[in-house]
């Protein structure tokens, strides 16, 4: 049985002059997750939010599930700060050299769910040894760093491989996709096995954001 579909709108595509208002748009549309792209200017060529952004959103009354994606060269140095700031789930990349398993265990010890992330050029095999330690696997369908990129359809094969491994092992982690996700590409990802969809530009620019959410939610588990 596949997990029910979840939309996690990306705050990166919101109004950076009023992030709390953008988070309210997400909640008002009926979403329960908010995706937070954390970039350090080293692992990816961009800078975004720090732990204080999460804390400030909580102080502003945001109660969404904080799906926190650390695109950092040294994520192990920052997981505690993000957990204390209110992250609910913290995902880390497999590509940098650090103690991946130890960092996942640290995230869980801090009371958060944990996830592992693969860039487009990283094979599924790179995370296979960690799949029994995570709550979520995130497949990047664009090269991380900037929003608004085009979806890489070839990533559906990687999604299908991960879903097959999950099913063979009887595991329950969520399979998330991020990058160029819209109402055309989300069904392709769902058909391959994805159940959690990060959408930035497509969500915030949708004429009817609640309808966008309903269309994603209609990709029901089967």
JSON list of C-alpha atoms in Angstrom, two decimals, residues 18 30 75 103 121 142 145 168 172:
[
{"chain": "A", "resi": 18, "resn": "UNK", "atom": "CA", "xyz": [6.85, 38.45, 4.19]},
{"chain": "A", "resi": 30, "resn": "UNK", "atom": "CA", "xyz": [-5.27, 23.37, 3.08]},
{"chain": "A", "resi": 75, "resn": "UNK", "atom": "CA", "xyz": [24.85, 19.44, 7.84]},
{"chain": "A", "resi": 103, "resn": "UNK", "atom": "CA", "xyz": [23.85, 12.42, 11.61]},
{"chain": "A", "resi": 121, "resn": "UNK", "atom": "CA", "xyz": [23.56, 12.70, -10.72]},
{"chain": "A", "resi": 142, "resn": "UNK", "atom": "CA", "xyz": [16.58, 19.31, -10.68]},
{"chain": "A", "resi": 145, "resn": "UNK", "atom": "CA", "xyz": [20.43, 25.64, -5.76]},
{"chain": "A", "resi": 168, "resn": "UNK", "atom": "CA", "xyz": [10.69, -5.46, -1.14]},
{"chain": "A", "resi": 172, "resn": "UNK", "atom": "CA", "xyz": [7.27, 2.68, 5.08]}
]
